[in-house]
Short mmCIF file of C-alpha atoms in Angstrom, two decimals:
data_model
loop_
_atom_site.label_atom_id
_atom_site.label_comp_id
_atom_site.label_asym_id
_atom_site.label_seq_id
_atom_site.Cartn_x
_atom_site.Cartn_y
_atom_site.Cartn_z
CA GLY A 359 29.17 -31.20 62.94
CA ALA A 360 31.07 -33.02 65.64
CA VAL A 361 31.39 -36.81 65.33
CA VAL A 362 30.63 -39.34 68.02
CA SER A 363 31.19 -43.04 67.42
CA GLN A 364 30.03 -46.14 69.26
CA HIS A 365 31.35 -49.67 69.27
CA PRO A 366 30.03 -52.22 68.71
CA SER A 367 27.06 -51.25 66.54
CA ARG A 368 25.25 -54.39 67.59
CA VAL A 369 25.92 -57.21 70.00
CA ILE A 370 24.23 -60.45 70.93
CA CYS A 371 25.08 -62.08 74.23
CA LYS A 372 23.90 -64.82 76.51
CA SER A 373 21.97 -64.08 79.66
CA GLY A 374 24.28 -63.57 82.63
CA THR A 375 27.24 -62.25 80.68
CA SER A 376 28.56 -58.68 80.66
CA VAL A 377 28.76 -56.42 77.65
CA LYS A 378 30.88 -53.30 77.21
CA ILE A 379 29.85 -50.47 74.88
CA GLU A 380 32.30 -47.73 73.92
CA CYS A 381 31.48 -44.13 73.10
CA ARG A 382 34.16 -41.95 71.51
CA SER A 383 34.28 -38.31 70.54
CA LEU A 384 36.37 -38.42 67.37
CA ASP A 385 37.26 -34.80 66.73
CA PHE A 386 36.73 -33.07 70.04
CA GLN A 387 37.19 -33.50 73.75
CA ALA A 388 34.28 -34.01 76.08
CA THR A 389 34.42 -33.88 79.85
CA THR A 390 30.77 -34.84 79.92
CA MET A 391 29.02 -37.58 78.00
CA PHE A 392 25.53 -38.98 78.36
CA TRP A 393 24.06 -42.46 78.01
CA TYR A 394 20.52 -43.12 76.82
CA ARG A 395 18.40 -46.20 76.29
CA GLN A 396 15.64 -46.47 73.73
CA PHE A 397 13.02 -49.20 73.41
CA PRO A 398 11.19 -49.82 70.13
CA LYS A 399 8.80 -47.02 69.12
CA LYS A 400 9.69 -45.11 72.28
CA SER A 401 11.65 -41.96 72.98
CA LEU A 402 15.17 -41.78 74.38
CA MET A 403 15.47 -42.21 78.12
CA LEU A 404 18.46 -40.69 79.86
CA MET A 405 20.30 -43.26 81.96
CA ALA A 406 23.31 -41.42 83.31
CA THR A 407 25.75 -38.58 82.93
CA SER A 408 29.36 -39.64 82.50
CA ASN A 409 31.97 -37.30 83.92
CA GLU A 410 35.65 -37.55 83.03
CA GLY A 411 37.70 -38.34 86.08
CA SER A 412 34.80 -38.71 88.46
CA LYS A 413 31.82 -40.90 89.19
CA ALA A 414 28.86 -41.00 86.86
CA THR A 415 25.53 -39.51 87.88
CA TYR A 416 22.64 -41.91 87.41
CA GLU A 417 19.00 -41.07 86.78
CA GLN A 418 16.39 -42.27 89.19
CA GLY A 419 15.57 -45.92 88.69
CA VAL A 420 18.80 -46.79 86.90
CA GLU A 421 20.90 -49.36 88.78
CA LYS A 422 24.46 -48.08 89.01
CA ASP A 423 25.82 -51.54 89.84
CA LYS A 424 24.23 -52.99 86.76
CA PHE A 425 25.18 -50.25 84.33
CA LEU A 426 28.80 -49.43 85.04
CA ILE A 427 30.11 -46.25 83.46
CA ASN A 428 33.76 -45.32 83.11
CA HIS A 429 34.96 -42.05 81.59
CA ALA A 430 38.69 -42.57 81.67
CA SER A 431 39.70 -39.99 79.08
CA LEU A 432 38.38 -36.85 77.43
CA THR A 433 37.38 -38.81 74.34
CA LEU A 434 36.11 -42.13 75.69
CA SER A 435 33.27 -43.27 77.91
CA THR A 436 32.26 -46.89 78.35
CA LEU A 437 29.00 -48.44 79.49
CA THR A 438 29.15 -52.00 80.81
CA VAL A 439 25.92 -53.90 81.19
CA THR A 440 26.70 -56.46 83.88
CA SER A 441 24.92 -59.79 84.19
CA ALA A 442 22.73 -58.93 81.26
CA HIS A 443 19.19 -60.29 81.06
CA PRO A 444 16.70 -60.32 78.19
CA GLU A 445 14.93 -57.23 79.58
CA ASP A 446 18.19 -55.30 79.08
CA SER A 447 17.83 -55.78 75.33
CA SER A 448 17.54 -52.29 73.92
CA PHE A 449 19.16 -49.61 71.79
CA TYR A 450 21.86 -47.75 73.73
CA ILE A 451 22.93 -44.30 72.56
CA CYS A 452 25.57 -41.93 73.87
CA SER A 453 25.99 -38.20 73.35
CA ALA A 454 28.70 -35.65 73.98
CA PHE A 455 29.03 -31.90 74.08
CA PRO A 456 31.81 -30.27 72.06
CA GLU A 457 32.96 -27.65 74.51
CA THR A 458 34.51 -25.37 71.92
CA SER A 459 31.76 -25.64 69.30
CA GLY A 460 30.07 -22.38 70.20
CA GLN A 461 26.73 -24.16 70.13
CA GLU A 462 24.61 -25.18 73.05
CA THR A 463 23.92 -28.69 71.86
CA GLN A 464 24.99 -32.31 72.07
CA TYR A 465 25.95 -34.74 69.34
CA PHE A 466 24.86 -38.33 69.39
CA GLY A 467 26.53 -41.59 68.51
CA PRO A 468 24.96 -44.02 66.04
CA GLY A 469 23.75 -46.31 68.82
CA THR A 470 24.41 -49.89 69.88
CA ARG A 471 21.77 -52.57 69.53
CA LEU A 472 21.98 -55.08 72.39
CA LEU A 473 20.15 -58.38 72.25
CA VAL A 474 20.34 -60.63 75.30
CA LEU A 475 19.30 -64.22 74.71
CA LEU B 1189 14.07 -28.26 81.83
CA ALA B 1190 11.39 -27.09 79.43
CA LYS B 1191 8.47 -29.44 78.90
CA THR B 1192 7.64 -29.67 75.22
CA THR B 1193 4.51 -30.77 73.42
CA GLN B 1194 4.45 -31.87 69.79
CA PRO B 1195 1.97 -33.67 67.55
CA ILE B 1196 2.48 -37.41 67.81
CA SER B 1197 2.48 -37.94 64.07
CA MET B 1198 2.17 -36.13 60.75
CA ASP B 1199 1.79 -37.24 57.16
CA SER B 1200 2.97 -35.44 54.06
CA TYR B 1201 3.79 -36.03 50.41
CA GLU B 1202 6.99 -35.61 48.50
CA GLY B 1203 7.68 -32.04 47.45
CA GLN B 1204 5.47 -30.45 50.08
CA GLU B 1205 6.58 -28.10 52.83
CA VAL B 1206 6.14 -29.54 56.31
CA ASN B 1207 5.76 -27.43 59.43
CA ILE B 1208 6.03 -29.09 62.84
CA THR B 1209 5.04 -26.93 65.78
CA CYS B 1210 6.33 -27.45 69.29
CA SER B 1211 4.78 -25.90 72.37
CA HIS B 1212 7.09 -24.99 75.27
CA ASN B 1213 5.15 -22.68 77.55
CA ASN B 1214 7.64 -22.81 80.43
CA ILE B 1215 10.82 -22.40 78.47
CA ALA B 1216 13.59 -20.81 80.52
CA THR B 1217 15.30 -17.57 79.59
CA ASN B 1218 18.56 -19.41 78.98
CA ASP B 1219 17.07 -22.20 76.87
CA TYR B 1220 17.89 -22.56 73.20
CA ILE B 1221 15.23 -24.30 71.14
CA THR B 1222 16.78 -27.27 69.43
CA TRP B 1223 15.47 -29.83 66.97
CA TYR B 1224 16.82 -33.30 66.33
CA GLN B 1225 15.94 -35.86 63.65
CA GLN B 1226 16.10 -39.59 64.29
CA PHE B 1227 15.91 -42.41 61.76
CA PRO B 1228 15.17 -45.98 62.90
CA SER B 1229 18.14 -47.65 64.59
CA GLN B 1230 20.25 -44.48 64.50
CA GLY B 1231 21.17 -41.85 67.02
CA PRO B 1232 19.46 -38.44 66.85
CA ARG B 1233 20.95 -35.95 64.41
CA PHE B 1234 21.12 -32.24 65.19
CA ILE B 1235 19.04 -30.23 62.71
CA ILE B 1236 18.79 -26.66 63.89
CA GLN B 1237 18.91 -24.47 66.97
CA GLY B 1238 17.67 -20.96 67.70
CA TYR B 1239 16.90 -18.53 70.48
CA LYS B 1240 14.40 -16.18 68.86
CA THR B 1241 13.04 -14.95 65.51
CA LYS B 1242 14.13 -17.04 62.54
CA VAL B 1243 17.05 -19.31 61.87
CA THR B 1244 17.73 -20.99 58.55
CA ASN B 1245 20.32 -23.50 57.47
CA GLU B 1246 20.74 -25.83 54.52
CA VAL B 1247 18.30 -28.34 55.98
CA ALA B 1248 15.48 -26.42 57.65
CA SER B 1249 14.14 -23.18 59.05
CA LEU B 1250 13.15 -22.52 62.61
CA PHE B 1251 10.60 -19.88 63.51
CA ILE B 1252 10.35 -18.65 67.09
CA PRO B 1253 7.80 -15.97 68.05
CA ALA B 1254 8.68 -13.17 70.42
CA ASP B 1255 7.13 -14.85 73.46
CA ARG B 1256 9.17 -18.03 72.77
CA LYS B 1257 6.33 -20.22 74.00
CA SER B 1258 6.33 -22.20 70.79
CA SER B 1259 8.48 -22.84 67.77
CA THR B 1260 7.95 -24.22 64.28
CA LEU B 1261 10.35 -26.39 62.35
CA SER B 1262 9.89 -25.95 58.62
CA LEU B 1263 11.15 -28.56 56.17
CA PRO B 1264 10.97 -27.31 52.57
CA ARG B 1265 10.05 -29.76 49.81
CA VAL B 1266 10.28 -32.97 51.80
CA SER B 1267 11.38 -36.24 50.24
CA LEU B 1268 10.87 -39.84 51.28
CA SER B 1269 14.19 -39.71 53.12
CA ASP B 1270 12.77 -37.12 55.52
CA THR B 1271 10.57 -39.81 57.06
CA ALA B 1272 11.79 -39.84 60.66
CA VAL B 1273 10.98 -38.82 64.21
CA TYR B 1274 11.60 -35.16 65.03
CA TYR B 1275 12.27 -34.01 68.58
CA CYS B 1276 12.01 -30.50 69.97
CA LEU B 1277 13.99 -29.66 73.12
CA GLY B 1278 14.92 -26.65 75.19
CA ILE B 1279 18.63 -26.69 75.95
CA SER B 1280 20.34 -24.33 78.36
CA GLY B 1281 23.85 -25.63 78.00
CA GLY B 1282 25.67 -28.51 76.40
CA TYR B 1283 26.64 -29.87 79.78
CA ASN B 1284 23.06 -30.18 80.88
CA LYS B 1285 21.13 -33.38 80.47
CA LEU B 1286 18.47 -33.58 77.79
CA ILE B 1287 15.01 -34.91 78.46
CA PHE B 1288 13.34 -36.11 75.28
CA GLY B 1289 9.60 -35.96 74.76
CA ALA B 1290 7.70 -38.31 72.51
CA GLY B 1291 8.64 -36.46 69.34
CA THR B 1292 6.72 -36.21 66.08
CA ARG B 1293 6.72 -39.17 63.72
CA LEU B 1294 6.70 -37.74 60.19
CA ALA B 1295 5.76 -40.03 57.31
CA VAL B 1296 6.41 -38.77 53.79
CA HIS B 1297 4.46 -40.56 51.07
CA PRO B 1298 5.21 -40.81 47.35
#
């Protein structure tokens, strides 16, 4: 299957700082990527849809000024958590759709564990 | 987006066949039924996808009745490493956002 990577795999930061998480499609191009957040023992919650060359679309209740998304190329989307606070500590996961795969599905990255102290 | 209902949890033993049923009464005509597996602290992994009847791959089988209002994921001869959360979703296109339900937490015991 298609491969999606994320970097870093885990990050610890101080409250008030910003953290950038990268999502890359390694062997395919993706005009659309998705960002999810997952709290312990809970399901994935969609945060936003990242569109190459245009603004991201955020789900209701997700602050676009806090979670900045940039999709500058067909293989890279970044999520920046600005002025992070302890309640932003979570597992962040991205996904992408291989447009030429012939399958109607998305492939997920391994996730990034964020801990805000 | 199809709303799906799955059992919250299931228990099994090594070597047994496990069947997880998902109910999706309002699935759209264009939706493909898709199952993902997620281990702790990892992203979901695609397992299998089908539209109707039966699909089989090296990992699992997917059974979908003619009315498509439910589907069953079948895992043959499970091992301890199959302990994970399994999600059922209806997907009508890779560009479309996915809404995850609670999933089924499968525990395989020795």
